[in-house]
Coordinates of N, CA and C in Angstrom, one line a residue:
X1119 N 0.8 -1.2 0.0 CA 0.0 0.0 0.0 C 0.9 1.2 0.0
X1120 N 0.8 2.2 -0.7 CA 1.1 3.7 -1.0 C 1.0 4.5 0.4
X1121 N 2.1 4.9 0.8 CA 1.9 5.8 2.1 C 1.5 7.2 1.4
X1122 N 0.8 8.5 1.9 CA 0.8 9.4 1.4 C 2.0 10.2 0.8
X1123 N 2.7 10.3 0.9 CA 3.9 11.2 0.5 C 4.1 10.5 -1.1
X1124 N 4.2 9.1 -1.6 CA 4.4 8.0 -2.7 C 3.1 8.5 -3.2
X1125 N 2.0 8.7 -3.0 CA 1.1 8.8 -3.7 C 1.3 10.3 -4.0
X1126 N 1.8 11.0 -3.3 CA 1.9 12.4 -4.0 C 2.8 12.6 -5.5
X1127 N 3.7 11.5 -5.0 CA 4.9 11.8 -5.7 C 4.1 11.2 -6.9
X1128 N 3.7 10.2 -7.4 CA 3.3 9.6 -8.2 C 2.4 10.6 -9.2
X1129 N 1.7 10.8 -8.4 CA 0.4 11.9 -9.1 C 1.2 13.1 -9.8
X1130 N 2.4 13.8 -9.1 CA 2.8 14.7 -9.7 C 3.5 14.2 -11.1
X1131 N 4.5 13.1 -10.6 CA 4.9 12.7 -11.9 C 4.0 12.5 -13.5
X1132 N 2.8 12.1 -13.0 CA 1.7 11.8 -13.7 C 1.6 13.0 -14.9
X1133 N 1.3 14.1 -14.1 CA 1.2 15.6 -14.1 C 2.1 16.0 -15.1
X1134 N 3.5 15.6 -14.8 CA 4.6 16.1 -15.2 C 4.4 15.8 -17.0
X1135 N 4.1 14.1 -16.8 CA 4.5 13.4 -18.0 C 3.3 14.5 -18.7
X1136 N 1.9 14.0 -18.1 CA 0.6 14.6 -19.3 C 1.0 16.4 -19.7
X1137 N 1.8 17.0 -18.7 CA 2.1 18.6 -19.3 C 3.4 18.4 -20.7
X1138 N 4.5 17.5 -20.3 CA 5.2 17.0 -21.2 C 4.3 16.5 -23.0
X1139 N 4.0 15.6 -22.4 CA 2.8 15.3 -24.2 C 2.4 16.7 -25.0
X1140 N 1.4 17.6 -23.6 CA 1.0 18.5 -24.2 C 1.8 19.4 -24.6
X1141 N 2.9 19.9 -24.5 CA 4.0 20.5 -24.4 C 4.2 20.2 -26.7
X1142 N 4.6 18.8 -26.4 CA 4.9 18.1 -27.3 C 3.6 18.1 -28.7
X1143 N 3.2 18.3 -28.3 CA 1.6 18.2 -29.1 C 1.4 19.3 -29.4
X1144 N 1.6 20.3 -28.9 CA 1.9 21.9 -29.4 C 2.7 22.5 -30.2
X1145 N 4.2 21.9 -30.1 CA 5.0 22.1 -31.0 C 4.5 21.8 -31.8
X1146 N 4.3 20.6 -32.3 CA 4.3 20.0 -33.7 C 3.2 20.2 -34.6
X1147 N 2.2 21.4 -33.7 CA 1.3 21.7 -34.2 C 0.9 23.1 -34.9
X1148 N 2.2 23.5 -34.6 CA 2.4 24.9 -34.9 C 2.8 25.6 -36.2
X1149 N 2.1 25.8 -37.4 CA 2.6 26.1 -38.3 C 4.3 26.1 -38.9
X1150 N 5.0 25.6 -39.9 CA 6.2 26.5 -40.0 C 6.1 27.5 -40.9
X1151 N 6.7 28.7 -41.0 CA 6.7 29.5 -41.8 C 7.6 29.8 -42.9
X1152 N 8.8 28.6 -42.8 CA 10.1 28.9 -43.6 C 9.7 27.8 -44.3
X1153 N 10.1 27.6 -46.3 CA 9.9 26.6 -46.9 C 11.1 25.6 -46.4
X1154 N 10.2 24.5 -46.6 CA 11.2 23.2 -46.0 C 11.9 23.0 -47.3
X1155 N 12.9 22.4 -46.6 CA 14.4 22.1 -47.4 C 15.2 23.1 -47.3
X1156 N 14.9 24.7 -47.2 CA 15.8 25.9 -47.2 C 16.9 25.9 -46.2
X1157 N 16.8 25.2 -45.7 CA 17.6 25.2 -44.2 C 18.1 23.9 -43.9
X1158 N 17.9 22.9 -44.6 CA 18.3 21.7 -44.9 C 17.4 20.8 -44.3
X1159 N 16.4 21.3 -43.5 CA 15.4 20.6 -42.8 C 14.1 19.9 -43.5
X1160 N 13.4 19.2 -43.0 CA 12.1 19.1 -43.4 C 12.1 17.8 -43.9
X1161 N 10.6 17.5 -43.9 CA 10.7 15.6 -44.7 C 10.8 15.4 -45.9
X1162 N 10.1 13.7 -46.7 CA 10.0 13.5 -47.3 C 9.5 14.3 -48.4
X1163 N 8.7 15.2 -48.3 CA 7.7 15.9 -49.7 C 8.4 17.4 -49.8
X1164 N 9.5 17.7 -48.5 CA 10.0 19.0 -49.4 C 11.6 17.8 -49.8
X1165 N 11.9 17.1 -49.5 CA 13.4 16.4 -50.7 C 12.6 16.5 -51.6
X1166 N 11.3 16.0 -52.0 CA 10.8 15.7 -53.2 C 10.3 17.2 -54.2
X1167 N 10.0 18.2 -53.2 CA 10.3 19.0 -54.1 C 11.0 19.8 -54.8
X1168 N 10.6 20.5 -55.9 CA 11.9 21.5 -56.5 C 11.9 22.4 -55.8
X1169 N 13.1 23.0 -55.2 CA 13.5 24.7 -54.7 C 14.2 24.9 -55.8
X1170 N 13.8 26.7 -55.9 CA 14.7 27.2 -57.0 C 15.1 28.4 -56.4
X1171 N 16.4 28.5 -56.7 CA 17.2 29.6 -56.1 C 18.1 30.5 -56.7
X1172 N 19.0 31.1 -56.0 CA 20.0 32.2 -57.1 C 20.9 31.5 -57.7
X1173 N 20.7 31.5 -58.9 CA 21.8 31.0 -59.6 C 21.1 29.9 -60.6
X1174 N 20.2 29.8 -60.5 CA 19.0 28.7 -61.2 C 18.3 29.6 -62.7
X1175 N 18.4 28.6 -63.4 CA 18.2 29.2 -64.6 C 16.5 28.5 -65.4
X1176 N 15.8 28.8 -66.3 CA 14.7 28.0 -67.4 C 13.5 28.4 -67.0
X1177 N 12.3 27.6 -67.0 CA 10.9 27.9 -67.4 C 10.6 28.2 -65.7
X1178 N 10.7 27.2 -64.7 CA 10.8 27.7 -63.2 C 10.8 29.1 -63.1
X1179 N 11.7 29.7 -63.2 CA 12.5 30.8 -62.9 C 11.3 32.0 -63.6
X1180 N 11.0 31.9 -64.9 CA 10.1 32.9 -65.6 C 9.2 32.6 -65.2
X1181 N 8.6 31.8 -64.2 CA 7.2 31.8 -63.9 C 7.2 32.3 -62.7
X1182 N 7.9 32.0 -62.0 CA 8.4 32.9 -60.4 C 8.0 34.6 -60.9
X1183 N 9.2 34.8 -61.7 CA 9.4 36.1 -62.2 C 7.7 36.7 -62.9
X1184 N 7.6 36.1 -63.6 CA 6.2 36.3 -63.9 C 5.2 37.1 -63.2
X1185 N 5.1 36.0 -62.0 CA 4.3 36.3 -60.8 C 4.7 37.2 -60.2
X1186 N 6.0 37.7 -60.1 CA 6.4 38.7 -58.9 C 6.5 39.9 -59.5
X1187 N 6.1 39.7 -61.2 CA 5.9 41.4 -61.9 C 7.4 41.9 -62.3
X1188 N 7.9 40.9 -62.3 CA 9.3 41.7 -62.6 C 9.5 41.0 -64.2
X1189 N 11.2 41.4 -64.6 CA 11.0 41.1 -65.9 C 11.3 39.6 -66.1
X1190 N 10.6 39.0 -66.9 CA 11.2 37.6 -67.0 C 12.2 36.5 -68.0
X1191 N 13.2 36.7 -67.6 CA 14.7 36.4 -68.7 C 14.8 35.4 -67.9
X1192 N 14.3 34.2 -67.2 CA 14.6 33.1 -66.8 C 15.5 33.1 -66.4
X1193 N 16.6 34.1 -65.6 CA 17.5 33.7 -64.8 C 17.4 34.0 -63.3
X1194 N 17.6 33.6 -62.0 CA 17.7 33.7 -60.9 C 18.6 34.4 -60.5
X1195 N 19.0 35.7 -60.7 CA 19.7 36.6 -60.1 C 19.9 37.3 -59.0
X1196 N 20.4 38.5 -58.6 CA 20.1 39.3 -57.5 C 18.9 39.8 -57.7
X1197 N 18.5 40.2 -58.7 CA 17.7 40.9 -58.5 C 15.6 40.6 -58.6
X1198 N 16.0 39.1 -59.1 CA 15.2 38.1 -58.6 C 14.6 37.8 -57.1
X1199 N 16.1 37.9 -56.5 CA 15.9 36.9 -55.4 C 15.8 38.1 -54.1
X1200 N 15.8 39.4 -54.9 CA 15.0 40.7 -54.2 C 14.2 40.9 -53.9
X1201 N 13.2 40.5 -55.2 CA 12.1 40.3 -55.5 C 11.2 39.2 -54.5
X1202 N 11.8 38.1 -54.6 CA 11.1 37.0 -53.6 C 11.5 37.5 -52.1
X1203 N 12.3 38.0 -51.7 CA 12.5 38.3 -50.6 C 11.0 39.8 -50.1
X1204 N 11.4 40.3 -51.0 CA 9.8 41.7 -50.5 C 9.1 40.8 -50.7
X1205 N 8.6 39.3 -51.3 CA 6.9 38.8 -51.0 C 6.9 38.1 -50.2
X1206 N 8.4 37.4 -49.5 CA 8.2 36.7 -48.5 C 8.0 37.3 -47.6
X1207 N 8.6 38.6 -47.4 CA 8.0 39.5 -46.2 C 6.4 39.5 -45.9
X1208 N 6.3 40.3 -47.3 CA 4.7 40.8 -47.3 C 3.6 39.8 -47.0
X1209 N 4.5 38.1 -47.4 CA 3.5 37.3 -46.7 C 3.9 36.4 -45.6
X1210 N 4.2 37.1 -44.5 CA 5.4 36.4 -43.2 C 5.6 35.2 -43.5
X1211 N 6.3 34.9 -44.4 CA 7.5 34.1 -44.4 C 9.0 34.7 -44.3
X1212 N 9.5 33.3 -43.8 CA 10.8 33.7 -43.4 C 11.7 34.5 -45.1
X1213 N 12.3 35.4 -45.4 CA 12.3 36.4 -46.5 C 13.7 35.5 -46.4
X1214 N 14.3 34.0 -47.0 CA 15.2 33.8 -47.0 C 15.8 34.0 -49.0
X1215 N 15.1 34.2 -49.7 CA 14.7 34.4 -51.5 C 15.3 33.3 -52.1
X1216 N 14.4 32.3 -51.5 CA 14.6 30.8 -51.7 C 13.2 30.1 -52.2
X1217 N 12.6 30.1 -53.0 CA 11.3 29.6 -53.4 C 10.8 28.3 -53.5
X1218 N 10.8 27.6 -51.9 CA 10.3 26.3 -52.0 C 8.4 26.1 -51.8
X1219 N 8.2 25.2 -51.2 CA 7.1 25.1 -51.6 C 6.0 25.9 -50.7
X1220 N 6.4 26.5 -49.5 CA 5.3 27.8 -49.3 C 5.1 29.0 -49.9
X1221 N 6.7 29.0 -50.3 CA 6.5 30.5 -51.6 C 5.9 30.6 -52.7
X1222 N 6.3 29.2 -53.1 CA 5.8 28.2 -54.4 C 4.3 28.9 -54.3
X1223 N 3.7 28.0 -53.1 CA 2.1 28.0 -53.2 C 1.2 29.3 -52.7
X1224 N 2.2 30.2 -52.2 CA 1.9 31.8 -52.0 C 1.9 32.7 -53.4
X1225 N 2.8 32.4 -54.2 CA 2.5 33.1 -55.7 C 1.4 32.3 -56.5
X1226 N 0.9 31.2 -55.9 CA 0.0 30.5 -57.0 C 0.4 29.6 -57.8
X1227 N 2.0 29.0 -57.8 CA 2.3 27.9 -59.1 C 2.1 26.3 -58.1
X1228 N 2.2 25.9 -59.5 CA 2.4 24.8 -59.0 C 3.4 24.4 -58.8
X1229 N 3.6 22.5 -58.4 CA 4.8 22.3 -58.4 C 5.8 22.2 -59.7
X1230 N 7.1 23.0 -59.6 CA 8.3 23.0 -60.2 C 8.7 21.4 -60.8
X1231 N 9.0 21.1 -62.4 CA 9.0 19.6 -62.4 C 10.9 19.8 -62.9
X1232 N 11.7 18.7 -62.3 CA 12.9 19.1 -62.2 C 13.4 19.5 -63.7
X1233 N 13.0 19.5 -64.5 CA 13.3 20.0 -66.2 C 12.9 21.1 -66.3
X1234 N 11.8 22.3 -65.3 CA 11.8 23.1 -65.5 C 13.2 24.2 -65.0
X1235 N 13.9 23.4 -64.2 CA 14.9 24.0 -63.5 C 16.7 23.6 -64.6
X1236 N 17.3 24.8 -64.2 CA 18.7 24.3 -64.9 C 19.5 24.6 -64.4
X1237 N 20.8 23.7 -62.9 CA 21.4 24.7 -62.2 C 22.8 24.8 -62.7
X1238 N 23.5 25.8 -62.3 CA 24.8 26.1 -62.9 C 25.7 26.7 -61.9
X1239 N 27.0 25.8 -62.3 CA 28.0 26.2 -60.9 C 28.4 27.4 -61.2
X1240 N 28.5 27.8 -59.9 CA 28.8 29.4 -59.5 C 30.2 29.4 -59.6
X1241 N 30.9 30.6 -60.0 CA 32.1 31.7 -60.0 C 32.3 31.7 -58.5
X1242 N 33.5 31.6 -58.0 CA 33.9 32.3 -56.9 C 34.2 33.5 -57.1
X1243 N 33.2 34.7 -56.9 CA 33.6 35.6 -57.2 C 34.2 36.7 -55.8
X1244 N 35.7 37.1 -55.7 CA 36.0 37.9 -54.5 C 35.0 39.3 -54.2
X1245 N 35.4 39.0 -53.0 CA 34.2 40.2 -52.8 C 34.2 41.5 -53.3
X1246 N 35.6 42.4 -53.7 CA 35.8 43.0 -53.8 C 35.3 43.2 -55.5
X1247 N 34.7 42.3 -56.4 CA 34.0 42.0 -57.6 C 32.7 42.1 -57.5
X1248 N 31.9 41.3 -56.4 CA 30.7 41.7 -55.9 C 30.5 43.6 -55.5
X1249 N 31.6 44.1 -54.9 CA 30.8 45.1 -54.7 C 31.4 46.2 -55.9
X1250 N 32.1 45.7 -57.1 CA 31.9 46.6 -58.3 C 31.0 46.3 -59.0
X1251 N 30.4 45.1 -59.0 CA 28.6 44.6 -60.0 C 27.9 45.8 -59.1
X1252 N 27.7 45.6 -57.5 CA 27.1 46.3 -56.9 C 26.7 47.7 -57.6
X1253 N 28.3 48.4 -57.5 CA 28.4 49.4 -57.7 C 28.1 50.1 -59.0
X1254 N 28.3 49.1 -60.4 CA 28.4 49.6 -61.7 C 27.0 49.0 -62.3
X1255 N 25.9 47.9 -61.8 CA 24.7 47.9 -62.0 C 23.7 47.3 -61.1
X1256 N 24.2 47.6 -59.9 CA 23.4 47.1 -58.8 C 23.2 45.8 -58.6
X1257 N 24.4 44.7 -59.6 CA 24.4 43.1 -59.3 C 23.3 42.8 -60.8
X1258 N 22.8 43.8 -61.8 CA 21.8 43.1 -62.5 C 22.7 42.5 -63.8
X1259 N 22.7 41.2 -63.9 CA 23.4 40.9 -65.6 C 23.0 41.6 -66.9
X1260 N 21.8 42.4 -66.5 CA 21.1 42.2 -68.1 C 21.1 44.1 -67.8
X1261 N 22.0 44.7 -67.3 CA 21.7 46.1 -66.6 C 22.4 46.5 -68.3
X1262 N 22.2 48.0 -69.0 CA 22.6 49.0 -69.9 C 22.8 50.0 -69.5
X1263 N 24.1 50.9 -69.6 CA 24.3 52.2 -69.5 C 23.3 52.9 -70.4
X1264 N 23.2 54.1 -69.8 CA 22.2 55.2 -70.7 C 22.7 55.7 -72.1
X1265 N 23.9 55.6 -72.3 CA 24.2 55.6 -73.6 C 24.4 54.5 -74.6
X1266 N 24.5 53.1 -73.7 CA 24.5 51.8 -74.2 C 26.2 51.5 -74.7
X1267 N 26.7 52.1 -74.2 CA 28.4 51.9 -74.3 C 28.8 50.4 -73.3
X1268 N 28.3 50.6 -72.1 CA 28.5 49.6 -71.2 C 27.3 49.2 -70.4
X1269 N 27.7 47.5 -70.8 CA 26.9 46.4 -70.7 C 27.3 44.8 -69.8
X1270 N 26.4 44.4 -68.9 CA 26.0 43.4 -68.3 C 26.1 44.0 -66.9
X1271 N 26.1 43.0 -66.1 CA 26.5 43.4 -64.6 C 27.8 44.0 -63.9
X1272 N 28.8 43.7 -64.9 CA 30.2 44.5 -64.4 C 30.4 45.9 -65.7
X1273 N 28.9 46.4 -66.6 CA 29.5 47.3 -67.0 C 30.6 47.3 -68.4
X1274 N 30.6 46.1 -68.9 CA 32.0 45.7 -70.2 C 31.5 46.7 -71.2
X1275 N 32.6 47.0 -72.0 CA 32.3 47.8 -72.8 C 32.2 46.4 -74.0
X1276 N 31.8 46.9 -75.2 CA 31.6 45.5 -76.2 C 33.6 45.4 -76.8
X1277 N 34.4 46.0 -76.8 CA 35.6 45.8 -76.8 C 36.3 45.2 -75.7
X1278 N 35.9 45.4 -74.8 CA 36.4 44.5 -73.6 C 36.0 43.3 -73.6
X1279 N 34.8 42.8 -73.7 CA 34.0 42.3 -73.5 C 34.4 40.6 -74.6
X1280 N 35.0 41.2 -75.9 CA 35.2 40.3 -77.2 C 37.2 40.1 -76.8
X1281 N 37.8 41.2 -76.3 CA 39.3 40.9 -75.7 C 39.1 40.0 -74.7
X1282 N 38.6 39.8 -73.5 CA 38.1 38.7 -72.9 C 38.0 37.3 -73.7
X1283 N 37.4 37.4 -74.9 CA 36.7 36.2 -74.9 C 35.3 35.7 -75.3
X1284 N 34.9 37.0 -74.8 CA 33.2 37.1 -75.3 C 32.9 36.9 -76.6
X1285 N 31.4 36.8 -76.9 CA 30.5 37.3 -78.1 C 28.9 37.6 -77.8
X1286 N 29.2 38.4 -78.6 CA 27.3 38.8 -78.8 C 27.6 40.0 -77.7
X1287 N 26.3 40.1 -77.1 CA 26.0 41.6 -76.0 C 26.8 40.8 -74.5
X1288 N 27.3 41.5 -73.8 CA 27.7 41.3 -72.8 C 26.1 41.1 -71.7
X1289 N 25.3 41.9 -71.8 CA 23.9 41.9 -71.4 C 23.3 40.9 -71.2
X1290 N 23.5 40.1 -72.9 CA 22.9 39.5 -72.9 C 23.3 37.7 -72.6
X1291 N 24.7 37.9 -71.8 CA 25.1 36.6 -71.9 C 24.9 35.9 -70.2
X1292 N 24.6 34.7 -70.2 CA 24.6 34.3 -68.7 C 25.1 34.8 -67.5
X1293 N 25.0 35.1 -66.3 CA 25.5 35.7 -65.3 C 26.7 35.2 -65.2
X1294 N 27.1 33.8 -65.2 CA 28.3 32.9 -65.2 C 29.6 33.3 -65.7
X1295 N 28.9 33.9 -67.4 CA 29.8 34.2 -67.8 C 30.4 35.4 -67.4
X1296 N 29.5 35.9 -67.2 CA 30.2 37.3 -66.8 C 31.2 37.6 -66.0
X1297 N 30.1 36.4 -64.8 CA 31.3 36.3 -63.6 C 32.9 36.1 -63.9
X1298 N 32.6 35.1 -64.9 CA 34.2 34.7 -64.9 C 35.1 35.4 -66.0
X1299 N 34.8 36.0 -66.8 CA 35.1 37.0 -67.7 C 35.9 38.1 -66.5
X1300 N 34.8 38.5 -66.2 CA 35.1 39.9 -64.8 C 36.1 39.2 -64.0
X1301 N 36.1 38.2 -63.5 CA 37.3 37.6 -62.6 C 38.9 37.5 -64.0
X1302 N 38.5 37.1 -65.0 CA 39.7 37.1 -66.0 C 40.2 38.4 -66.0
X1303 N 39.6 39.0 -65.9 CA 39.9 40.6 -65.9 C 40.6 41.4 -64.8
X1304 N 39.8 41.3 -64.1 CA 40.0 41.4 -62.7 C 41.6 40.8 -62.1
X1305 N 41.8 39.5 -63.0 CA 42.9 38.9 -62.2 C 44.4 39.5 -63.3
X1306 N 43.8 40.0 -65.2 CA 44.6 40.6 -65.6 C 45.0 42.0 -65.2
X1307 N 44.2 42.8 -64.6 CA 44.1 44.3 -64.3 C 43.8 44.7 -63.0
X1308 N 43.7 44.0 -62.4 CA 42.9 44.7 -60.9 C 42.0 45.1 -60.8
X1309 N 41.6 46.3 -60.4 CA 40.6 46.7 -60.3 C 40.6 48.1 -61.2
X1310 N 42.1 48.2 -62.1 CA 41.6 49.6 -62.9 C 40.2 49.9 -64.2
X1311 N 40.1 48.4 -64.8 CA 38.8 48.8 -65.3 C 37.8 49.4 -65.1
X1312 N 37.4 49.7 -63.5 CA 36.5 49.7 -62.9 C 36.8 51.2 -61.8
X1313 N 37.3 52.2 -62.8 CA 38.0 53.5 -61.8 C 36.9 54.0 -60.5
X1314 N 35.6 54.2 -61.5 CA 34.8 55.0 -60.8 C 33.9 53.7 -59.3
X1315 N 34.2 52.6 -59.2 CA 33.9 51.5 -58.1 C 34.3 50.9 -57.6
X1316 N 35.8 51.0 -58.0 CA 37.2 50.5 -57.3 C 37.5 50.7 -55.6

């Protein structure tokens, strides 16, 4: 037989456990607001889905763009992923400008089928490169001077641009390329190309 003091204990413990469950039952019942996978987290159905991100290129990408009213050249740039970040705000989600499947389903698309996506290895680009894109078009690849002398994200003039390596519009060539053009450059000249963001 249970002396009183054992029967107290018992009961509290009881107590303890049923506040524990509820505890537990709460969590898991609590919305998340960040798309799964962005953080490396989440189950089975965000592995399965497509995230598309900066640096992601094809039909994904222009339908994102589409929706978010900006221009749509199917690539995932900065200034894309500016874009998803003001609507992740505007619809509290976590504003990481990562578009998995609650951003996905907050713009209205459906699911992303992996051939709509095309990813492409990134440039290491030094920072000091980032902040001359910054500086000479605000990071946009497809950016034009007002007189159309200089072109893409670092600004090339179309003689620079074809001494490099290039062809066609600097504007109009992949961000990749640019990157690594700009780093060719960058690693022949320093930073004098680039007087006025140096």
């Amino acid at each position: 037989m249970l002396v009183p003091s054992s029967l107290h204990a018992v009961r509290a413990s009881r107590i303890a456990s049923l506040l524990v469950a509820v505890a537990l039952f709460a969590a898991a019942a609590v919305p998340a607001f960040a798309d799964p996978g962005s953080s490396g987290s989440g189950g089975a159905s965000a592995s399965s889905e497509v995230v598309v991100k900066r640096g992601d290129r094809g039909s994904a990408v222009r339908s994102i763009q589409h929706q978010l009213g900006i221009p749509a050249d199917g690539v995932f740039g900065p200034m894309t992923e500016r874009a998803v970040k003001r609507f992740q705000r505007r619809h509290d989600l976590v504003p990481d400008g990562i578009v998995g499947p609650l951003t996905r389903g907050a713009l209205g698309l459906k699911p992303f089928s992996s051939r709509s996506v095309r990813r492409t290895s990134r440039v290491r680009i030094p920072a000091v490169l980032r902040q001359i894109a910054e500086c000479e078009s605000g990071g946009n690849p497809r950016a034009v001077s007002p007189g159309g002398t200089y072109r893409g994200k670092y600004q090339f003039s179309r003689e620079t641009w074809r001494n490099l390596g290039g062809t066609g519009d600097p504007a109009d060539a992949p961000e990749s390329l640019q990157d690594r053009l700009a780093l060719k450059l960058y690693r022949q000249s320093g930073t004098a190309p680039w007087p006025s963001c140096a």
